[in-house]
Amino acid sequence: MAEGGGGPARRKALSLLEAARSRYESLQISDDVFGESGQDSSGNPFYSTSADSRSAASSQDEDDDEEDQGSAVPGGPGPMEEEEEEEEAERGGWTRSLRDVPPPHFKDGSGPTRKMPLTASAMDFFQLFVPDNVLKNMVVQTNMYAKKYQERFGSDDAWIDVTLTEMKAFLGYMISTSIHHCESVLSIWSSGFYSNKSIALIMTQSRFEKILKYFHIVAFRSSQTTHSLYKIQPFLDSLQNGFDSAFRPSQAQVLHEPLIDEDPVFIATCTERELRKRKKRKFSLWVRQCSSTGFICQIYVHLKEGSGADGLDALKNKPQLHSMVAKSLCQNASGKNYIIFTGPSITSLNLFEEFEKQGIYCCGLLSTRKSDCTGLPPSMLNNSATPQSRGQYRIRMKGNMSLICWYNKGHFRFLTNAYSPVQQGVIIKRKSGEIPCPLAVEAFAAHLSYICKYDDKYSKYFISHKPNKTWQQVFWFAISIAINNAYILYKMSEAYHVTRYSRAQFGERLVKELLGLEDTSPTH
C-alpha cells in the first residue's frame, strides 16, 4: 500500500489516476462523437483502448489533431486545383460520379440460440461458456502439474489433490475481485477494508494459495507444440466454441481493443513498484463485438514475442499487424454479409477489398497518420485550403467503395463499401442541433457510441487479480469476458424478467453459486 500523506509514490499514483480519468472521459463520446466540446476533435478516440497503447495515445492526440488540421499530408502535395484533382483521382480509378449501392442483405438471424428456463441461474449462463467438463480438465491438469512440480522440486506435504468443488470455489474467489476490486484476492481473509468473512469460511487462505500455486490449464507441453499460448489455447478454443454456439451476432459488428481499466481507487493506493509491474502486459487483446448487444463474438490475443523487429512494440502501429488481427477475428465471418466497423489502425483499401470478396463489408475511420492509405487519392487526404462549415463533405467512389471527407470542427475521413454514398444521414448534437452527413458517418457514430457505452458499463468488472505469467493474465481476462457475455444473454432471456439482477448482483450470485455457500465448513 502507498504511504499516507503526500509521498512521491502517492503523488505519482494520483497523477496517473487523473490521466486515466481524462482518457476514459475522452471515450464517452455518445454526445461528443465528432468534436462537440473541443476546438478540434479530429483525433480518433476509438483508435486504441488497451493499457499498452492508451498511455502513448493520450499524449499524441493533440499532435494528431494538428496534423489533420494541416493543409496537407506530411511530405504530400498541397491542395490541388479542381482539374488536377479530377485527373489524379481518375488515374487511381476514383471518380466524383456517385451511384447508389444497395445495402448488403443480412442472411442470418441474430440473438441467443437457445431458450433458457425462467429459473436459470447465473451459474447456468456462465456454464454455457465454461461447462463442468472444462472445469474438470482444470482439476486434472492442476493435479498433474502439482505432481510434476513436486517430483522436480521436492514433495509438498501440505498439498492434497484439488477437487471439482474446490476448483469452482477457487474461481469464485477470483471472480469476486471483479465486483469488490480488492487490492489482492488474499484480502478476502484479512481483517482490513476488503475482507469478506461471508465467503472466507468456504476455504482457508493456505488452501487457496496452494491451488493458486499449482493452477494450470495445460500441465505438459507437447513435443509438437510451437504456439506460445499452448498453456491457454485449449481453453480459448473451448470458449470460442461456446460463444459461437450460444449466440448469433447482428449484422453490425466492431473490431477493437476492449477497455480494460483498473479501479481508480485501486490505482491510487498502489505503490510505485506495483504500478510499474502493471505496465508490463506482454500481449494485445482484440475482439469482434456485436454492436447492437455488446456480446463479444471472438477474442484474438497477439503476444509480444520479443523486443526485436517482429515484437508487438515494433509492429503496434504498422498495417501488417492490424491487418493480421482483422483477418484472424473475421475468419469465421465469411459469406454472411456482416458489416464490420473499424478504427483507423485497421482501415485500409486493400483489406476492405479482400473482405468484400469474402462477403464481409466494412466501414472504417481513416487517419493519415495511423491508416494504410495505399491506393487512396492524395487529394482526398489533404485538407481544403478554403474555410468549411460543419456538415460539408466530399466523396469519391471506386467500384462499391466510397471515400468520404466530412468536416465538423475538423476533417474526418471514412472508407466504406457497406453504405451508399448518395444516402443522407444526420448527427444530432446537444448544442449544435442536426449536422448533415453521409449515411456511413451516422452509422459509424451510432455503433461506436454503443461500444463506448459497453466499455463504460462492463470494463470495471474485469477480474482485478494480476498474475505475472502471461497465460494466466489472458485466462482471467477471458473469464471476465465470458461473465460479461453470460450477463448479456441473461438480460435477453426470460429469466431476467423474473429476477432483474444488475451486473454487480449477477456477479455476486455467480460467486455464491461457485462457492456453494450452503456448505460453509472449511475444506482444508
Coordinates of C-alpha atoms in Angstrom, one line a residue:
M1 CA 0.0 0.0 0.0
A2 CA 1.2 3.5 -0.6
E3 CA 2.3 5.6 2.3
G4 CA -0.1 8.2 3.8
G5 CA 0.4 11.9 3.2
G6 CA 1.9 13.4 0.1
G7 CA 4.7 10.9 -0.6
P8 CA 6.1 10.8 -4.1
A9 CA 4.6 7.4 -4.8
R10 CA 1.1 8.5 -3.9
R11 CA 1.5 11.8 -5.9
K12 CA 2.6 9.8 -8.9
A13 CA -0.3 7.4 -8.5
L14 CA -2.8 10.3 -8.2
S15 CA -1.4 11.9 -11.4
L16 CA -1.7 8.6 -13.2
L17 CA -5.2 8.3 -11.9
E18 CA -6.1 11.8 -13.2
A19 CA -4.6 10.9 -16.6
A20 CA -6.6 7.7 -16.7
R21 CA -9.8 9.5 -15.9
S22 CA -9.1 12.0 -18.6
R23 CA -8.5 9.2 -21.1
Y24 CA -11.6 7.4 -20.0
E25 CA -13.8 10.5 -20.2
S26 CA -12.5 11.0 -23.8
L27 CA -14.1 7.7 -24.7
Q28 CA -17.6 8.8 -23.6
I29 CA -18.4 10.2 -27.0
S30 CA -22.1 9.4 -27.3
D31 CA -22.8 13.2 -27.0
D32 CA -19.4 14.2 -28.4
V33 CA -18.6 11.8 -31.2
F34 CA -17.2 14.4 -33.6
G35 CA -15.9 17.4 -31.7
E36 CA -18.9 19.0 -29.9
S37 CA -16.9 20.2 -26.9
G38 CA -13.4 20.7 -28.2
Q39 CA -11.9 23.2 -30.6
D40 CA -10.7 20.3 -32.7
S41 CA -11.5 16.7 -32.2
S42 CA -10.2 15.3 -35.4
G43 CA -8.2 12.7 -33.5
N44 CA -9.9 9.3 -33.1
P45 CA -10.8 8.3 -29.5
F46 CA -11.7 4.8 -30.8
Y47 CA -8.2 4.0 -32.1
S48 CA -6.9 2.1 -29.2
T49 CA -8.1 1.4 -25.7
S50 CA -5.6 -1.2 -24.4
A51 CA -3.3 -0.4 -21.5
D52 CA -0.3 -0.8 -23.8
S53 CA -1.3 2.0 -26.1
R54 CA -3.5 4.4 -24.1
S55 CA -0.6 6.0 -22.4
A56 CA 1.0 6.9 -25.8
A57 CA -2.3 7.8 -27.4
S58 CA -3.3 10.4 -24.8
S59 CA 0.0 12.3 -25.4
Q60 CA -0.3 12.1 -29.1
D61 CA -3.9 13.2 -29.5
E62 CA -3.1 16.9 -29.9
D63 CA -0.3 16.1 -32.4
D64 CA -2.7 14.0 -34.5
D65 CA -5.4 16.7 -34.4
E66 CA -2.9 19.4 -35.6
E67 CA -1.8 17.1 -38.4
D68 CA -5.3 16.5 -39.6
Q69 CA -6.0 20.3 -39.5
G70 CA -2.9 21.0 -41.6
S71 CA -3.0 21.9 -45.2
A72 CA -1.6 18.6 -46.4
V73 CA -0.3 15.2 -45.5
P74 CA 3.3 15.5 -44.4
G75 CA 5.5 15.2 -47.4
G76 CA 2.5 15.2 -49.7
P77 CA 1.3 17.9 -52.2
G78 CA -0.8 20.9 -51.2
P79 CA -4.4 21.4 -52.2
M80 CA -4.9 20.7 -55.9
E81 CA -6.9 22.6 -58.5
E82 CA -10.1 21.0 -59.5
E83 CA -8.9 19.8 -62.9
E84 CA -5.7 18.4 -61.5
E85 CA -7.6 16.7 -58.7
E86 CA -10.0 15.1 -61.1
E87 CA -7.2 13.8 -63.3
E88 CA -5.3 12.5 -60.3
A89 CA -8.4 10.7 -58.9
E90 CA -9.3 9.1 -62.2
R91 CA -5.8 7.6 -62.6
G92 CA -6.5 5.5 -59.5
G93 CA -10.0 4.6 -60.5
W94 CA -11.6 7.1 -58.2
T95 CA -14.4 9.3 -59.6
R96 CA -16.8 12.1 -58.5
S97 CA -19.6 10.3 -60.2
L98 CA -21.6 8.6 -57.4
R99 CA -24.2 5.8 -57.7
D100 CA -26.5 4.2 -55.3
V101 CA -25.1 1.0 -53.7
P102 CA -27.7 -1.4 -52.2
P103 CA -27.0 -2.4 -48.6
P104 CA -25.7 -5.9 -48.1
H105 CA -28.5 -8.3 -47.4
F106 CA -28.2 -9.9 -44.0
K107 CA -28.7 -13.7 -44.3
D108 CA -28.7 -14.8 -40.7
G109 CA -30.9 -14.1 -37.7
S110 CA -29.4 -12.8 -34.5
G111 CA -29.7 -13.4 -30.8
P112 CA -29.4 -16.3 -28.3
T113 CA -29.5 -19.7 -29.9
R114 CA -31.2 -21.5 -27.0
K115 CA -34.1 -20.6 -24.7
M116 CA -33.1 -20.6 -21.1
P117 CA -35.7 -21.5 -18.4
L118 CA -37.3 -18.9 -16.1
T119 CA -35.4 -20.5 -13.2
A120 CA -32.0 -20.3 -14.9
S121 CA -29.3 -19.1 -12.5
A122 CA -26.1 -17.1 -13.1
M123 CA -24.2 -20.3 -13.0
D124 CA -26.3 -21.7 -15.8
F125 CA -25.5 -18.8 -18.1
F126 CA -21.8 -18.9 -17.1
Q127 CA -21.6 -22.6 -17.9
L128 CA -22.8 -22.0 -21.4
F129 CA -19.1 -21.0 -21.9
V130 CA -17.3 -22.7 -19.1
P131 CA -19.0 -26.0 -18.6
D132 CA -18.2 -28.7 -16.0
N133 CA -16.0 -30.7 -18.4
V134 CA -13.8 -27.6 -18.8
L135 CA -13.6 -27.2 -15.0
K136 CA -12.8 -30.9 -14.6
N137 CA -10.0 -30.6 -17.1
M138 CA -8.6 -27.8 -14.9
V139 CA -8.8 -30.1 -11.9
V140 CA -6.9 -32.9 -13.8
Q141 CA -4.2 -30.5 -15.2
T142 CA -3.7 -28.8 -11.9
N143 CA -3.2 -32.1 -10.1
M144 CA -0.8 -33.3 -12.8
Y145 CA 1.2 -30.1 -12.6
A146 CA 1.4 -30.3 -8.8
K147 CA 2.8 -33.9 -9.1
K148 CA 5.3 -32.9 -11.8
Y149 CA 6.4 -29.8 -9.7
Q150 CA 6.9 -31.9 -6.6
E151 CA 8.8 -34.6 -8.4
R152 CA 11.3 -31.9 -9.6
F153 CA 11.5 -29.6 -6.6
G154 CA 10.6 -31.9 -3.7
S155 CA 7.4 -33.1 -2.1
D156 CA 4.8 -30.7 -0.6
D157 CA 3.2 -32.4 2.4
A158 CA 0.6 -29.7 2.7
W159 CA -0.8 -30.5 -0.8
I160 CA -3.9 -32.6 -1.4
D161 CA -5.3 -33.1 -4.9
V162 CA -7.8 -30.4 -5.7
T163 CA -11.4 -31.4 -6.4
L164 CA -14.1 -30.0 -8.7
T165 CA -15.9 -28.3 -5.8
E166 CA -12.6 -26.6 -4.7
M167 CA -11.9 -25.6 -8.3
K168 CA -15.3 -23.9 -8.5
A169 CA -14.6 -22.2 -5.2
F170 CA -11.2 -21.1 -6.4
L171 CA -12.7 -19.4 -9.5
G172 CA -15.4 -17.9 -7.3
Y173 CA -12.8 -16.1 -5.1
M174 CA -11.0 -14.8 -8.2
I175 CA -14.3 -13.6 -9.8
S176 CA -15.2 -11.8 -6.5
T177 CA -12.4 -9.4 -7.2
S178 CA -14.2 -8.1 -10.3
I179 CA -17.0 -6.9 -8.0
H180 CA -15.2 -5.6 -5.0
H181 CA -11.9 -4.6 -6.6
C182 CA -9.8 -5.6 -3.6
E183 CA -6.1 -4.9 -4.0
S184 CA -5.4 -8.6 -3.6
V185 CA -7.6 -11.7 -3.7
L186 CA -5.9 -12.6 -0.4
S187 CA -7.6 -9.6 1.2
I188 CA -10.7 -11.7 1.5
W189 CA -9.1 -13.4 4.5
S190 CA -7.7 -10.3 6.0
S191 CA -9.2 -8.0 8.7
G192 CA -9.0 -4.9 6.5
F193 CA -11.5 -3.0 4.4
Y194 CA -11.7 -5.6 1.7
S195 CA -12.2 -8.6 3.9
N196 CA -15.2 -10.8 3.3
K197 CA -15.9 -13.1 6.1
S198 CA -19.1 -14.4 4.5
I199 CA -17.1 -16.2 1.8
A200 CA -13.8 -16.6 3.6
L201 CA -15.2 -19.5 5.5
I202 CA -15.6 -21.7 2.4
M203 CA -11.8 -22.3 2.0
T204 CA -8.8 -21.4 4.1
Q205 CA -6.3 -19.0 2.8
S206 CA -3.5 -21.5 2.9
R207 CA -5.5 -24.0 0.8
F208 CA -6.4 -21.2 -1.7
E209 CA -2.7 -20.3 -2.0
K210 CA -1.8 -23.9 -2.7
I211 CA -4.3 -24.1 -5.5
L212 CA -3.1 -20.8 -6.9
K213 CA 0.5 -22.1 -6.9
Y214 CA -0.3 -25.2 -8.9
F215 CA -3.2 -23.9 -11.0
H216 CA -2.9 -24.9 -14.7
I217 CA -5.0 -25.4 -17.8
V218 CA -2.3 -27.4 -19.6
A219 CA 0.3 -29.1 -17.4
F220 CA 2.7 -30.5 -20.1
R221 CA 3.9 -29.1 -23.3
S222 CA 3.6 -31.5 -26.3
S223 CA 6.6 -32.1 -28.4
Q224 CA 4.6 -30.8 -31.5
T225 CA 3.5 -27.6 -29.7
T226 CA 5.1 -24.4 -31.0
H227 CA 2.3 -22.0 -30.1
S228 CA 3.4 -19.6 -27.3
L229 CA -0.1 -19.7 -25.9
Y230 CA -0.1 -23.5 -25.6
K231 CA -1.0 -23.3 -21.8
I232 CA -4.2 -21.4 -22.5
Q233 CA -5.1 -22.2 -26.2
P234 CA -7.4 -25.2 -25.4
F235 CA -9.4 -23.1 -23.1
L236 CA -9.6 -20.2 -25.6
D237 CA -10.8 -22.7 -28.3
S238 CA -13.4 -24.1 -25.9
L239 CA -14.6 -20.6 -25.0
Q240 CA -14.8 -19.7 -28.7
N241 CA -17.0 -22.7 -29.4
G242 CA -19.2 -21.6 -26.5
F243 CA -19.6 -18.1 -27.9
D244 CA -20.3 -19.5 -31.4
S245 CA -22.9 -22.0 -30.2
A246 CA -24.7 -19.7 -27.7
F247 CA -25.2 -16.5 -29.7
R248 CA -25.6 -15.3 -33.3
P249 CA -24.4 -11.7 -33.7
S250 CA -26.3 -9.0 -35.5
Q251 CA -25.1 -7.7 -38.9
A252 CA -23.2 -4.7 -37.5
Q253 CA -20.0 -5.6 -35.5
V254 CA -16.9 -3.8 -34.4
L255 CA -13.2 -4.7 -34.2
H256 CA -11.4 -3.1 -31.4
E257 CA -9.3 -3.4 -28.2
P258 CA -11.7 -3.5 -25.2
L259 CA -11.2 -1.1 -22.4
I260 CA -9.5 -2.9 -19.5
D261 CA -9.1 -0.3 -16.8
E262 CA -8.1 -0.6 -13.2
D263 CA -10.4 0.6 -10.5
P264 CA -9.4 4.3 -9.9
V265 CA -9.3 3.8 -6.1
F266 CA -7.1 0.7 -6.6
I267 CA -4.7 2.6 -8.7
A268 CA -4.4 5.5 -6.2
T269 CA -3.4 3.0 -3.4
C270 CA -0.8 1.1 -5.4
T271 CA 2.9 1.6 -4.7
E272 CA 5.1 2.8 -7.5
R273 CA 6.6 -0.7 -7.8
E274 CA 3.1 -2.2 -8.3
L275 CA 2.3 0.5 -10.9
R276 CA 5.4 -0.3 -12.8
K277 CA 4.6 -4.0 -12.8
R278 CA 1.1 -3.3 -14.2
K279 CA 2.6 -1.7 -17.3
K280 CA 4.3 -5.0 -18.4
R281 CA 1.4 -6.6 -20.2
K282 CA 3.0 -8.7 -22.9
F283 CA 0.1 -9.1 -25.2
S284 CA -2.6 -7.2 -27.1
L285 CA -6.2 -8.3 -26.7
W286 CA -8.6 -7.6 -29.6
V287 CA -12.3 -8.6 -30.0
R288 CA -15.0 -8.8 -32.6
Q289 CA -18.1 -7.5 -30.9
C290 CA -21.8 -7.3 -31.8
S291 CA -22.5 -3.6 -31.7
S292 CA -26.3 -3.9 -31.0
T293 CA -25.9 -6.1 -27.9
G294 CA -22.3 -5.8 -26.8
F295 CA -21.8 -9.5 -26.9
I296 CA -18.1 -10.3 -27.7
C297 CA -18.2 -12.9 -30.5
Q298 CA -14.5 -13.6 -30.8
I299 CA -11.2 -12.9 -29.0
Y300 CA -7.8 -12.6 -30.5
V301 CA -4.6 -12.5 -28.4
H302 CA -1.4 -11.2 -30.0
L303 CA 1.7 -11.9 -27.9
K304 CA 4.7 -9.7 -27.7
E305 CA 7.2 -12.4 -28.7
G306 CA 10.2 -10.2 -28.2
S307 CA 11.7 -6.8 -28.3
G308 CA 13.1 -7.2 -31.8
A309 CA 11.8 -6.0 -35.1
D310 CA 8.9 -8.5 -35.0
G311 CA 7.8 -7.8 -31.5
L312 CA 4.4 -6.2 -30.7
D313 CA 6.0 -2.8 -29.8
A314 CA 7.7 -2.6 -33.2
L315 CA 4.5 -3.6 -35.0
K316 CA 2.0 -1.8 -32.9
N317 CA 1.3 1.0 -35.5
K318 CA 2.1 -1.0 -38.6
P319 CA -0.6 -2.0 -41.0
Q320 CA 0.5 -5.6 -41.4
L321 CA -0.1 -6.4 -37.7
H322 CA -3.6 -4.8 -37.7
S323 CA -4.5 -6.5 -41.0
M324 CA -3.5 -9.8 -39.5
V325 CA -5.6 -9.1 -36.4
A326 CA -8.6 -8.2 -38.5
K327 CA -8.3 -11.3 -40.7
S328 CA -8.0 -13.6 -37.6
L329 CA -11.1 -12.0 -36.0
C330 CA -13.1 -12.4 -39.1
Q331 CA -12.1 -15.8 -40.2
N332 CA -15.5 -17.3 -39.3
A333 CA -17.5 -14.3 -40.7
S334 CA -17.2 -15.0 -44.4
G335 CA -20.2 -15.2 -46.6
K336 CA -22.7 -13.7 -44.1
N337 CA -22.7 -10.1 -45.2
Y338 CA -21.6 -8.8 -41.9
I339 CA -20.8 -5.1 -41.7
I340 CA -17.6 -4.6 -39.7
F341 CA -16.7 -1.2 -38.2
T342 CA -13.0 -0.5 -37.7
G343 CA -10.7 2.1 -36.3
P344 CA -8.0 3.8 -38.3
S345 CA -5.3 1.3 -37.4
I346 CA -7.2 -1.4 -39.3
T347 CA -8.9 0.6 -42.0
S348 CA -7.3 0.2 -45.4
L349 CA -8.4 -0.2 -49.0
N350 CA -6.6 -3.5 -49.6
L351 CA -8.1 -5.1 -46.6
F352 CA -11.6 -3.9 -47.3
E353 CA -11.4 -5.1 -50.9
E354 CA -10.2 -8.5 -49.7
F355 CA -13.0 -8.7 -47.2
E356 CA -15.6 -7.8 -49.9
K357 CA -14.5 -10.8 -51.9
Q358 CA -15.4 -13.0 -48.8
G359 CA -18.8 -11.4 -48.3
I360 CA -17.7 -9.1 -45.5
Y361 CA -18.5 -5.4 -45.7
C362 CA -16.7 -2.6 -43.9
C363 CA -17.0 0.9 -42.6
G364 CA -13.8 2.4 -41.1
L365 CA -12.4 5.7 -39.9
L366 CA -9.3 6.8 -41.7
S367 CA -6.3 8.7 -40.3
T368 CA -3.5 10.0 -42.5
R369 CA -1.1 9.1 -39.7
K370 CA -2.3 5.7 -38.5
S371 CA -4.0 4.1 -41.5
D372 CA -2.6 2.4 -44.5
C373 CA -3.6 4.9 -47.2
T374 CA -2.2 2.9 -50.2
G375 CA -4.5 3.3 -53.2
L376 CA -6.4 6.3 -51.9
P377 CA -6.3 9.6 -53.9
P378 CA -3.9 12.1 -52.1
S379 CA -6.3 15.0 -52.8
M380 CA -8.9 13.4 -50.5
L381 CA -6.3 13.1 -47.8
N382 CA -5.4 16.8 -47.9
N383 CA -7.5 19.4 -46.1
S384 CA -9.2 22.1 -48.1
A385 CA -7.5 25.5 -48.1
T386 CA -10.9 27.3 -48.2
P387 CA -12.8 27.5 -44.9
Q388 CA -15.6 25.0 -44.5
S389 CA -18.8 24.9 -42.5
R390 CA -19.9 22.0 -40.3
G391 CA -21.5 19.2 -42.3
Q392 CA -19.8 19.8 -45.6
Y393 CA -18.2 16.8 -47.3
R394 CA -16.6 15.4 -50.4
I395 CA -17.0 11.9 -51.7
R396 CA -15.0 9.8 -54.3
M397 CA -16.1 6.4 -55.4
K398 CA -14.2 3.4 -56.8
G399 CA -16.4 0.4 -57.6
N400 CA -18.5 -0.1 -54.5
M401 CA -16.0 1.6 -52.3
S402 CA -16.7 5.2 -51.1
L403 CA -14.1 7.6 -49.6
I404 CA -15.7 10.3 -47.6
C405 CA -14.1 13.5 -46.2
W406 CA -16.5 15.2 -43.8
Y407 CA -16.0 18.4 -41.8
N408 CA -17.1 19.0 -38.3
K409 CA -14.6 21.2 -36.3
G410 CA -12.0 19.1 -38.1
H411 CA -11.8 16.8 -41.1
F412 CA -13.0 13.2 -40.7
R413 CA -12.4 10.6 -43.4
F414 CA -14.2 7.3 -43.8
L415 CA -13.8 4.4 -46.2
T416 CA -16.8 2.1 -46.7
N417 CA -18.4 -0.4 -49.1
A418 CA -21.4 -1.0 -46.8
Y419 CA -23.3 2.2 -47.2
S420 CA -24.5 4.1 -50.3
P421 CA -22.7 7.4 -50.8
V422 CA -25.9 9.1 -52.0
Q423 CA -27.8 8.2 -48.9
Q424 CA -28.0 11.1 -46.3
G425 CA -27.7 10.9 -42.6
V426 CA -27.5 13.3 -39.7
I427 CA -25.5 13.7 -36.5
I428 CA -27.6 15.1 -33.6
K429 CA -25.7 17.3 -31.2
R430 CA -27.0 18.7 -27.9
K431 CA -25.5 22.2 -28.6
S432 CA -25.5 22.4 -32.4
G433 CA -28.6 20.5 -33.3
E434 CA -28.6 18.5 -36.5
I435 CA -25.4 18.3 -38.7
P436 CA -25.9 16.7 -42.1
C437 CA -23.6 13.9 -43.1
P438 CA -23.5 10.8 -45.4
L439 CA -25.3 7.8 -44.0
A440 CA -22.0 6.0 -43.4
V441 CA -20.9 8.7 -40.9
E442 CA -24.1 8.5 -39.0
A443 CA -23.9 4.7 -38.8
F444 CA -20.3 4.8 -37.7
A445 CA -21.1 7.3 -34.9
A446 CA -24.0 5.2 -33.7
H447 CA -22.2 1.9 -33.4
L448 CA -19.0 3.5 -32.0
S449 CA -21.2 5.2 -29.4
Y450 CA -22.7 1.8 -28.3
I451 CA -19.3 0.2 -27.8
C452 CA -18.2 3.2 -25.6
K453 CA -21.3 2.6 -23.5
Y454 CA -20.4 -1.1 -23.2
D455 CA -16.9 -0.1 -22.1
D456 CA -18.4 2.3 -19.5
K457 CA -20.7 -0.4 -18.1
Y458 CA -18.6 -3.6 -18.2
S459 CA -14.9 -2.7 -18.2
K460 CA -15.0 -2.2 -14.4
Y461 CA -16.0 -5.9 -14.0
F462 CA -12.7 -7.3 -15.1
I463 CA -11.0 -9.6 -12.6
S464 CA -8.5 -7.5 -10.5
H465 CA -6.0 -10.3 -9.9
K466 CA -2.9 -9.6 -12.0
P467 CA -0.5 -12.6 -12.1
N468 CA 3.0 -12.3 -13.5
K469 CA 2.5 -15.1 -16.1
T470 CA 1.1 -14.0 -19.4
W471 CA -1.1 -17.1 -19.9
Q472 CA -2.7 -16.5 -16.6
Q473 CA -3.4 -12.9 -17.4
V474 CA -5.0 -13.9 -20.6
F475 CA -7.1 -16.6 -18.8
W476 CA -8.5 -14.1 -16.3
F477 CA -9.3 -11.6 -19.0
A478 CA -11.1 -14.3 -21.0
I479 CA -13.1 -15.4 -17.9
S480 CA -14.1 -11.8 -17.3
I481 CA -15.3 -11.5 -20.9
A482 CA -17.2 -14.8 -20.6
I483 CA -19.0 -13.5 -17.5
N484 CA -20.0 -10.3 -19.3
N485 CA -21.3 -12.3 -22.2
A486 CA -23.2 -14.5 -19.8
Y487 CA -24.9 -11.4 -18.3
I488 CA -25.8 -10.1 -21.7
L489 CA -27.5 -13.5 -22.5
Y490 CA -29.2 -13.3 -19.1
K491 CA -30.6 -9.9 -19.9
M492 CA -32.0 -11.2 -23.2
S493 CA -33.7 -14.2 -21.5
E494 CA -37.0 -14.6 -19.8
A495 CA -35.1 -15.2 -16.5
Y496 CA -34.2 -11.5 -16.4
H497 CA -37.8 -10.5 -16.2
V498 CA -38.2 -12.7 -13.1
T499 CA -35.1 -11.6 -11.1
R500 CA -33.7 -8.5 -12.9
Y501 CA -30.2 -8.6 -11.5
S502 CA -27.8 -5.8 -12.2
R503 CA -24.3 -6.7 -13.5
A504 CA -22.9 -6.4 -9.9
Q505 CA -25.7 -8.6 -8.5
F506 CA -25.3 -11.1 -11.3
G507 CA -21.6 -11.4 -10.4
E508 CA -22.4 -11.8 -6.7
R509 CA -24.9 -14.5 -7.5
L510 CA -22.3 -16.3 -9.6
V511 CA -19.7 -16.1 -6.9
K512 CA -22.1 -17.6 -4.3
E513 CA -23.1 -20.4 -6.6
L514 CA -19.5 -21.3 -7.4
L515 CA -18.6 -21.3 -3.7
G516 CA -21.6 -23.4 -2.8
L517 CA -22.5 -21.3 0.3
E518 CA -25.0 -23.9 1.5
D519 CA -21.9 -25.7 2.8
T520 CA -19.9 -23.2 4.9
S521 CA -17.4 -25.6 6.5
P522 CA -13.7 -25.0 5.7
T523 CA -12.2 -27.6 3.4
H524 CA -8.5 -28.0 4.2

